[in-house]
GROMACS .gro file of N, CA and C in nm:
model
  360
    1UNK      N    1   0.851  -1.704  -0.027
    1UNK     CA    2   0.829  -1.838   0.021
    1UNK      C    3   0.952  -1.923  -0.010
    2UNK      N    4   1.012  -1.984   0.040
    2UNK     CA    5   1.102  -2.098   0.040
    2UNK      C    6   1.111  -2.246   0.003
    3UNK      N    7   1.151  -2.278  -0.046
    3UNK     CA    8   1.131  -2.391  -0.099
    3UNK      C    9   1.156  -2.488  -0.003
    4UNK      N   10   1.064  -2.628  -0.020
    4UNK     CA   11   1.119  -2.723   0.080
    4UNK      C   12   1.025  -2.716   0.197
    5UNK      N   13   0.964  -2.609   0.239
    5UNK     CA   14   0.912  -2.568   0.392
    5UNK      C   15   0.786  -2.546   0.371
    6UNK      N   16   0.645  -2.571   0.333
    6UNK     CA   17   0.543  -2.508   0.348
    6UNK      C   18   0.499  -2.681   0.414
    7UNK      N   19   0.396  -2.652   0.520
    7UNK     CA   20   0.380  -2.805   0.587
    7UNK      C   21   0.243  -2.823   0.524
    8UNK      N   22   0.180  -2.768   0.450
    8UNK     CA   23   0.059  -2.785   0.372
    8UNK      C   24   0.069  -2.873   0.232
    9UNK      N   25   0.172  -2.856   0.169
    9UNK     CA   26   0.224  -2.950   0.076
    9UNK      C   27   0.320  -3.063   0.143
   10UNK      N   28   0.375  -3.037   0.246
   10UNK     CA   29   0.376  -3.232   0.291
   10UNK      C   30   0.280  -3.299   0.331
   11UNK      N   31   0.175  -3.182   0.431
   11UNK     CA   32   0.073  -3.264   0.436
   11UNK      C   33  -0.032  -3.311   0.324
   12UNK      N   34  -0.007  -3.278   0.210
   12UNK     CA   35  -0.072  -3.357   0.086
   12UNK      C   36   0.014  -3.436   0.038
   13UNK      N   37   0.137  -3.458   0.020
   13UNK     CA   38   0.211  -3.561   0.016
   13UNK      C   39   0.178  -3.642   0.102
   14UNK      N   40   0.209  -3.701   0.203
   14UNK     CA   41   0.128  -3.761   0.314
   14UNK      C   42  -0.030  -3.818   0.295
   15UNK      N   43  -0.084  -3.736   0.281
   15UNK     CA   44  -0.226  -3.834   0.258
   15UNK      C   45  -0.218  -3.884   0.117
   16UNK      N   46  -0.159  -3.802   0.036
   16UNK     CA   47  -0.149  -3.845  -0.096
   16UNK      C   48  -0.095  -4.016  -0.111
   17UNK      N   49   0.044  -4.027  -0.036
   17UNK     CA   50   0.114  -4.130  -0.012
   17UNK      C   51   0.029  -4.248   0.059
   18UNK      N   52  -0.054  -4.201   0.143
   18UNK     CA   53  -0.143  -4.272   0.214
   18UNK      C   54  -0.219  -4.320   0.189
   19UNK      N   55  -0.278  -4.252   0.072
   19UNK     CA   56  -0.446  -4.305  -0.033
   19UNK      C   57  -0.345  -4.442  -0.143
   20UNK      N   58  -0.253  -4.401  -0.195
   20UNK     CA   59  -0.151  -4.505  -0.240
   20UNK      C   60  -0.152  -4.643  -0.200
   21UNK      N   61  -0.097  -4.644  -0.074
   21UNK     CA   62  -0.047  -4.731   0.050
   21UNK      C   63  -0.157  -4.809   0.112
   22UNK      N   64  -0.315  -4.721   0.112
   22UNK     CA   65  -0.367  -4.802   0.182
   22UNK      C   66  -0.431  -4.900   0.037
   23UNK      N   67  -0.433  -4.894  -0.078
   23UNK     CA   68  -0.484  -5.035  -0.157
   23UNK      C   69  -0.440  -5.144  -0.106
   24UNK      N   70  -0.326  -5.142  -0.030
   24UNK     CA   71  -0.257  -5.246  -0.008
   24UNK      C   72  -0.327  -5.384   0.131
   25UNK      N   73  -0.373  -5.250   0.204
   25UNK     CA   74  -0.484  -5.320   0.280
   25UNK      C   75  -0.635  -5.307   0.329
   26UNK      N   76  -0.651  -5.225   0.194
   26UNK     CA   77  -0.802  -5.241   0.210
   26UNK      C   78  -0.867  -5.325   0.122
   27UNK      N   79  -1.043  -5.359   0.133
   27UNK     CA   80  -1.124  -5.428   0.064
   27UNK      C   81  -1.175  -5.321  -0.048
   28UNK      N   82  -1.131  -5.368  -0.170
   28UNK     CA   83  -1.213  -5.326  -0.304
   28UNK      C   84  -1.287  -5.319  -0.314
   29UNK      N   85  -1.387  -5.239  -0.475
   29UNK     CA   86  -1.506  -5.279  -0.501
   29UNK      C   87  -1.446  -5.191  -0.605
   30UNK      N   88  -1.528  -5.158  -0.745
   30UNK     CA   89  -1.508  -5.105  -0.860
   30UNK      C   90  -1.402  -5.062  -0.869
   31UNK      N   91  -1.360  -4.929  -0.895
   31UNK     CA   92  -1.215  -4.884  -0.947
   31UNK      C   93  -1.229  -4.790  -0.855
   32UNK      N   94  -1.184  -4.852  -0.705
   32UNK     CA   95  -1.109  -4.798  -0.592
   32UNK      C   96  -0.975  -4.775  -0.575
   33UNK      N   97  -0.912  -4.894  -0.600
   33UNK     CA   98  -0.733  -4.934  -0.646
   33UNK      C   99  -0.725  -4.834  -0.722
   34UNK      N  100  -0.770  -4.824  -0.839
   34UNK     CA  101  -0.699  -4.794  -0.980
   34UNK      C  102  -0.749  -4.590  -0.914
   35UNK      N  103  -0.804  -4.558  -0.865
   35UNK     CA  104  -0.876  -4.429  -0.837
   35UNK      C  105  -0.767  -4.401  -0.739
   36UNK      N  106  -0.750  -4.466  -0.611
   36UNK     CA  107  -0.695  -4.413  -0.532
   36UNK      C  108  -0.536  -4.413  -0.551
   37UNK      N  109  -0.542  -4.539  -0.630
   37UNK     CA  110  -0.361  -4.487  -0.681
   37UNK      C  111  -0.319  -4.321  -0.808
   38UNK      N  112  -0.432  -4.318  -0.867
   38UNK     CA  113  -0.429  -4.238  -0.933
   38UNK      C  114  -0.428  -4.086  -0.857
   39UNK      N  115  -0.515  -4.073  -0.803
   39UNK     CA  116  -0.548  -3.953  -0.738
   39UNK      C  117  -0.439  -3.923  -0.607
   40UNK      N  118  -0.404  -4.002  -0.513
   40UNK     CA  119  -0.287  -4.015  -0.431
   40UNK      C  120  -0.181  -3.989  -0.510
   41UNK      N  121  -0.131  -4.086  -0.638
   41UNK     CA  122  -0.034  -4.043  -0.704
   41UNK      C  123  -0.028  -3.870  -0.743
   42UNK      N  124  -0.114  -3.820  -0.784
   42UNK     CA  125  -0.094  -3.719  -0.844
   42UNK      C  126  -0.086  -3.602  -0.747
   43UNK      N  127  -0.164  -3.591  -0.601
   43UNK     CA  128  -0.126  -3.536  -0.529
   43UNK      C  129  -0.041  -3.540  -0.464
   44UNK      N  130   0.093  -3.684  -0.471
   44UNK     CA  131   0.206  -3.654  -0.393
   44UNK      C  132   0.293  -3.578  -0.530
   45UNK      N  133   0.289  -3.626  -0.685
   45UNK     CA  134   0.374  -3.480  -0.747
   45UNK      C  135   0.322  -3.371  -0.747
   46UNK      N  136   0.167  -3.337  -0.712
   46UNK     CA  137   0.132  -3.176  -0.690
   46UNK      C  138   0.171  -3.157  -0.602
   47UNK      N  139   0.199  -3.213  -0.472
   47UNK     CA  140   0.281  -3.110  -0.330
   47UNK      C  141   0.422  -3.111  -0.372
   48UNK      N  142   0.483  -3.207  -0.460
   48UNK     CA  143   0.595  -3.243  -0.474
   48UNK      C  144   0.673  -3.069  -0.551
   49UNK      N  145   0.533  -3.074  -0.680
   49UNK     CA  146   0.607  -2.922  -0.755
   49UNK      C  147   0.552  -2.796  -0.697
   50UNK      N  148   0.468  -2.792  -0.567
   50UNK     CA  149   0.433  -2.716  -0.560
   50UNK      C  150   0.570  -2.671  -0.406
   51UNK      N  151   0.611  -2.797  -0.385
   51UNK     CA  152   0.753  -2.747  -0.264
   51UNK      C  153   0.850  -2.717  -0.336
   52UNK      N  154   0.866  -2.782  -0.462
   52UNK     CA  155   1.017  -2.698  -0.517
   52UNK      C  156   0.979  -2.574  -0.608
   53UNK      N  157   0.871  -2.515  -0.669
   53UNK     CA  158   0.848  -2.426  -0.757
   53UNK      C  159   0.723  -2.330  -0.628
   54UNK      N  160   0.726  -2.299  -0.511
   54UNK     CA  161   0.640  -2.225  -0.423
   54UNK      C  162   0.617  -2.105  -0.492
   55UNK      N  163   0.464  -2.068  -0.511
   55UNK     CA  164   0.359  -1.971  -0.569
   55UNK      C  165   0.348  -1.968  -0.690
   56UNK      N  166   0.337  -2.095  -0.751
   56UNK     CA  167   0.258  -2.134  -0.848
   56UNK      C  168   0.100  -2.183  -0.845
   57UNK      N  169   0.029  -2.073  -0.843
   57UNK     CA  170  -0.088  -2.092  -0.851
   57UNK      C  171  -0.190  -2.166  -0.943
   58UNK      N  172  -0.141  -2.192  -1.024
   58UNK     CA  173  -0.206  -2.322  -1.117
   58UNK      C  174  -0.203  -2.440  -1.048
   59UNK      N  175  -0.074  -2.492  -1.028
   59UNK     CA  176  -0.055  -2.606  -0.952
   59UNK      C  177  -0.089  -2.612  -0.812
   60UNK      N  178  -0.119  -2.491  -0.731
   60UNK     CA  179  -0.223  -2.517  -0.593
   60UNK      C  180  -0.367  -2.556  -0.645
   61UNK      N  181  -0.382  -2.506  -0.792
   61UNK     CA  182  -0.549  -2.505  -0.795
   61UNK      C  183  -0.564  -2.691  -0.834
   62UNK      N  184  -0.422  -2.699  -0.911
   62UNK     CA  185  -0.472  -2.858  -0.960
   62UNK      C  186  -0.477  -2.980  -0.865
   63UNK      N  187  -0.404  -2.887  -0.754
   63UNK     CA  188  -0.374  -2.985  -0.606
   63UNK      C  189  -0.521  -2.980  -0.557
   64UNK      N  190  -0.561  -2.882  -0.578
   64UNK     CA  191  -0.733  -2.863  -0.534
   64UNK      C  192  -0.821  -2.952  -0.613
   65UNK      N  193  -0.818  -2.940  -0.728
   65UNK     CA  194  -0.905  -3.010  -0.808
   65UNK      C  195  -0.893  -3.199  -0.753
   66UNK      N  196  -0.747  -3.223  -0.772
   66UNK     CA  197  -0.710  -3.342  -0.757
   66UNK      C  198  -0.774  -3.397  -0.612
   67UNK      N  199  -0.725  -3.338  -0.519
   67UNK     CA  200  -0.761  -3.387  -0.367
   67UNK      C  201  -0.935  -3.368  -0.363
   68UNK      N  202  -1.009  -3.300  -0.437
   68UNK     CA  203  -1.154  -3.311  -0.442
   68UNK      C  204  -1.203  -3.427  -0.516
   69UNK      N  205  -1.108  -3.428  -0.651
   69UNK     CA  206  -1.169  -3.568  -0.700
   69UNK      C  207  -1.109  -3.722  -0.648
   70UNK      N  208  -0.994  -3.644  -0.559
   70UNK     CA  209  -1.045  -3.838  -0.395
   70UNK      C  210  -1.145  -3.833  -0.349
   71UNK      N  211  -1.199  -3.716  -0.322
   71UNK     CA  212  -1.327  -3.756  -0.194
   71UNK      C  213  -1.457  -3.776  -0.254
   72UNK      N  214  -1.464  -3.765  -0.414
   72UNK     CA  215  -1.546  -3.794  -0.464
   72UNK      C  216  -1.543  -3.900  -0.546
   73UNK      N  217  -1.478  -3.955  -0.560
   73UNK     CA  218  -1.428  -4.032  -0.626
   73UNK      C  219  -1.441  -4.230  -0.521
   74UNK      N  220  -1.530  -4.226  -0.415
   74UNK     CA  221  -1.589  -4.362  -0.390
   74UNK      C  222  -1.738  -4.352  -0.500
   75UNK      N  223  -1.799  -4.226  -0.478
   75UNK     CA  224  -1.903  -4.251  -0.582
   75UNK      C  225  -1.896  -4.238  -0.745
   76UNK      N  226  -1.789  -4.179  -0.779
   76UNK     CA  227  -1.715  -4.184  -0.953
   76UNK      C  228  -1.701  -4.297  -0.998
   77UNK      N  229  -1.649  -4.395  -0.913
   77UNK     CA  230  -1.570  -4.540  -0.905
   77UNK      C  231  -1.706  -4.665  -0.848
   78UNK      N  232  -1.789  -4.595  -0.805
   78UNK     CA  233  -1.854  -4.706  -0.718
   78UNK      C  234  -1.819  -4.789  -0.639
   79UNK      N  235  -1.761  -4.734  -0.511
   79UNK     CA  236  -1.697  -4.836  -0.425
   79UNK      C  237  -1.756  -4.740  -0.273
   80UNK      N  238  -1.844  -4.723  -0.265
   80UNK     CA  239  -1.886  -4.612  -0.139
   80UNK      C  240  -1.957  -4.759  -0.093
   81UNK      N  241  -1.972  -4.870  -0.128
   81UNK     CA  242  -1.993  -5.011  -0.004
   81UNK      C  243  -1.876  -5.060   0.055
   82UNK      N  244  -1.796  -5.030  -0.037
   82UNK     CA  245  -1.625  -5.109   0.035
   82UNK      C  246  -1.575  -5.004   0.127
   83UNK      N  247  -1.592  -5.038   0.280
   83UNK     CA  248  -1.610  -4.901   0.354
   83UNK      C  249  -1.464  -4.876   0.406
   84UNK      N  250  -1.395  -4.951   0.401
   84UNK     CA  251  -1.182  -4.891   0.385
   84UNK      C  252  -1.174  -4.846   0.321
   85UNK      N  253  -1.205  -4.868   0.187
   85UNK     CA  254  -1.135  -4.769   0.084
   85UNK      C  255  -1.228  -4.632   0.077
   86UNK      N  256  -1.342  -4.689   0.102
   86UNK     CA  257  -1.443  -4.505   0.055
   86UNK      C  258  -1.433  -4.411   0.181
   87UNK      N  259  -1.401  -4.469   0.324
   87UNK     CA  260  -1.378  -4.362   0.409
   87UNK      C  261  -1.220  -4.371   0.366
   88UNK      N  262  -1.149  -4.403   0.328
   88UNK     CA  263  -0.972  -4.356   0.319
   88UNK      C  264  -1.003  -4.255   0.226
   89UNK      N  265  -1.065  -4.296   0.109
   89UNK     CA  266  -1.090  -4.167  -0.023
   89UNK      C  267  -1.135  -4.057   0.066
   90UNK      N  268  -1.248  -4.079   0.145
   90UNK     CA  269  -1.299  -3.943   0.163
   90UNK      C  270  -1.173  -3.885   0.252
   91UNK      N  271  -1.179  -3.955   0.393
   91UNK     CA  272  -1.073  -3.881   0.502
   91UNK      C  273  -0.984  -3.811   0.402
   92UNK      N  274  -0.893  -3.845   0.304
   92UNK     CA  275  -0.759  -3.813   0.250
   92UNK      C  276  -0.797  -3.708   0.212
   93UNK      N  277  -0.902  -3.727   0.080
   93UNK     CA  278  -0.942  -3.629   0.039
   93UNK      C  279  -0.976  -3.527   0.107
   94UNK      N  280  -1.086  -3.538   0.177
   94UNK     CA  281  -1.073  -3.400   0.263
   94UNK      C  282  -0.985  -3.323   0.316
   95UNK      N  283  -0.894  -3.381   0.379
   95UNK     CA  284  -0.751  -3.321   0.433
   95UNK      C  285  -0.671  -3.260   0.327
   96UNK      N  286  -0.666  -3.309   0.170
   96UNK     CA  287  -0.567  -3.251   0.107
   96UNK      C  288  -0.664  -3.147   0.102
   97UNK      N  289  -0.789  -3.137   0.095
   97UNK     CA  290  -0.901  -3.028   0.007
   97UNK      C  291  -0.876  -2.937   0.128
   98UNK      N  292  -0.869  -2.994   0.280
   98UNK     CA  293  -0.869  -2.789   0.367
   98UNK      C  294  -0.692  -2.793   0.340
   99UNK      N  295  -0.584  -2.878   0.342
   99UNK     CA  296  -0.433  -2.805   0.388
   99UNK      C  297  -0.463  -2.746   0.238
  100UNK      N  298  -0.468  -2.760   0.109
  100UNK     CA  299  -0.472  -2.714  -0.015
  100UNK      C  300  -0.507  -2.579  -0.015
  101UNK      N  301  -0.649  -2.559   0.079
  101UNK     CA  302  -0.720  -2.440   0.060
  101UNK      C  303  -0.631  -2.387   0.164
  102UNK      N  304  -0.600  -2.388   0.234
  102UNK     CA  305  -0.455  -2.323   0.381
  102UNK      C  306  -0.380  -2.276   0.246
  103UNK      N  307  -0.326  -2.330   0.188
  103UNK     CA  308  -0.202  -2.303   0.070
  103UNK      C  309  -0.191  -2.199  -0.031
  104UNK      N  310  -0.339  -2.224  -0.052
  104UNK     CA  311  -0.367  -2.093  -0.109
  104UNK      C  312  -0.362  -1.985  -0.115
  105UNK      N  313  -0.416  -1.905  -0.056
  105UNK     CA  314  -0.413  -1.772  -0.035
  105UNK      C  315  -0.265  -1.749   0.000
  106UNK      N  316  -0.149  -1.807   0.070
  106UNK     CA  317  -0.029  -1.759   0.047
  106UNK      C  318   0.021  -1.767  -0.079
  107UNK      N  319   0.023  -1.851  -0.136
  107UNK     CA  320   0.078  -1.913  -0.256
  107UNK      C  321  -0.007  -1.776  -0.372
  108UNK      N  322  -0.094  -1.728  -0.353
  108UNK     CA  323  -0.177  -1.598  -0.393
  108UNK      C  324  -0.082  -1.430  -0.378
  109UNK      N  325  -0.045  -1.427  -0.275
  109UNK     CA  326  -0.003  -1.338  -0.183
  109UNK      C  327   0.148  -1.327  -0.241
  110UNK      N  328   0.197  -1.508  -0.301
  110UNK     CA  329   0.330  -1.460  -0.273
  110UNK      C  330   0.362  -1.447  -0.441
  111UNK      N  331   0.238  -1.468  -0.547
  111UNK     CA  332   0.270  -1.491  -0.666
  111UNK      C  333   0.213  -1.305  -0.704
  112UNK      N  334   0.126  -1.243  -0.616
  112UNK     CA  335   0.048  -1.066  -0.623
  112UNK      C  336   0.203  -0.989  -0.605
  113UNK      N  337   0.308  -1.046  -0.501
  113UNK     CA  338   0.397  -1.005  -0.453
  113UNK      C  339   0.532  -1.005  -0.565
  114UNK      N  340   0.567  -1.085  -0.652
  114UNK     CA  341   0.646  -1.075  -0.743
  114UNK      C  342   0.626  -0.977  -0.906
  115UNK      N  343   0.471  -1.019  -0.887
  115UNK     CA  344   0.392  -0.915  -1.020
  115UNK      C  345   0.444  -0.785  -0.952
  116UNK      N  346   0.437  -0.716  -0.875
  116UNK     CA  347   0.412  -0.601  -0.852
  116UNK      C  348   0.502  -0.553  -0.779
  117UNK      N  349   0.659  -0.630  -0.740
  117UNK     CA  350   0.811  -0.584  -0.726
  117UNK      C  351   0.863  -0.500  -0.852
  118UNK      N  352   0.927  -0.412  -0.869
  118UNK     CA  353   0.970  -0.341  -0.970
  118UNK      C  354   1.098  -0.388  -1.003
  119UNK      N  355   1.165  -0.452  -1.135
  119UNK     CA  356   1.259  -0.483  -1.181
  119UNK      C  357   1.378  -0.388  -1.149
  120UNK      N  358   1.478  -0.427  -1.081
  120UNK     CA  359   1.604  -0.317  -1.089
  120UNK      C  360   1.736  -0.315  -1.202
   0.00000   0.00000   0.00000
């Protein structure tokens, strides 16, 4: 795998960046802001190390964990009435949660693939 090129980790950068961006114009309610900057934040440095360090499988799983706890995270926070921010949480979230799961199984494939090259 190559660094720089998998479009599954920009596309979590991207929504990541997006869950960020939209506090800016959506309507609040509990710890929506503070949730969606958090969780956006952390999934634009999980696509971030997962494009320069490709088939690290820890860090696809934490990109997983992370992009699940956006979409759950209008009801963590209590803001599933403030309906910008709890459909942005969910939409984002969901999208990082299937490109993440896309990511996977290569990022699987390409970490089975170095275990089991023979040192020369």
């Amino acid at each position: 795998m190559k660094k720089w090129t998998r479009w599954q980790d920009w596309a979590a950068i991207v929504v990541g960046l997006y869950a960020v961006l939209a506090t800016t114009w959506t309507t609040h309610a509990g710890a929506s802001a503070s949730l969606m900057i958090i969780f956006g934040g952390l999934l634009v440095i999980a696509g971030l190390v997962n494009l320069a360090m490709p088939g690290m499988q820890t860090m696809e799983w934490a990109q997983a964990v992370v992009a699940a706890l956006l979409f759950i995270s209008p009801w963590i926070g209590s803001y599933t009435g403030a309906s910008g921010a709890a459909w942005t949480s969910w939409i984002t979230g969901a999208i990082a949660v299937i490109v993440t799961a896309a990511a996977i199984k290569p990022s699987m494939a390409e970490h089975h693939h170095h275990r089991t090259v023979p040192l020369q």
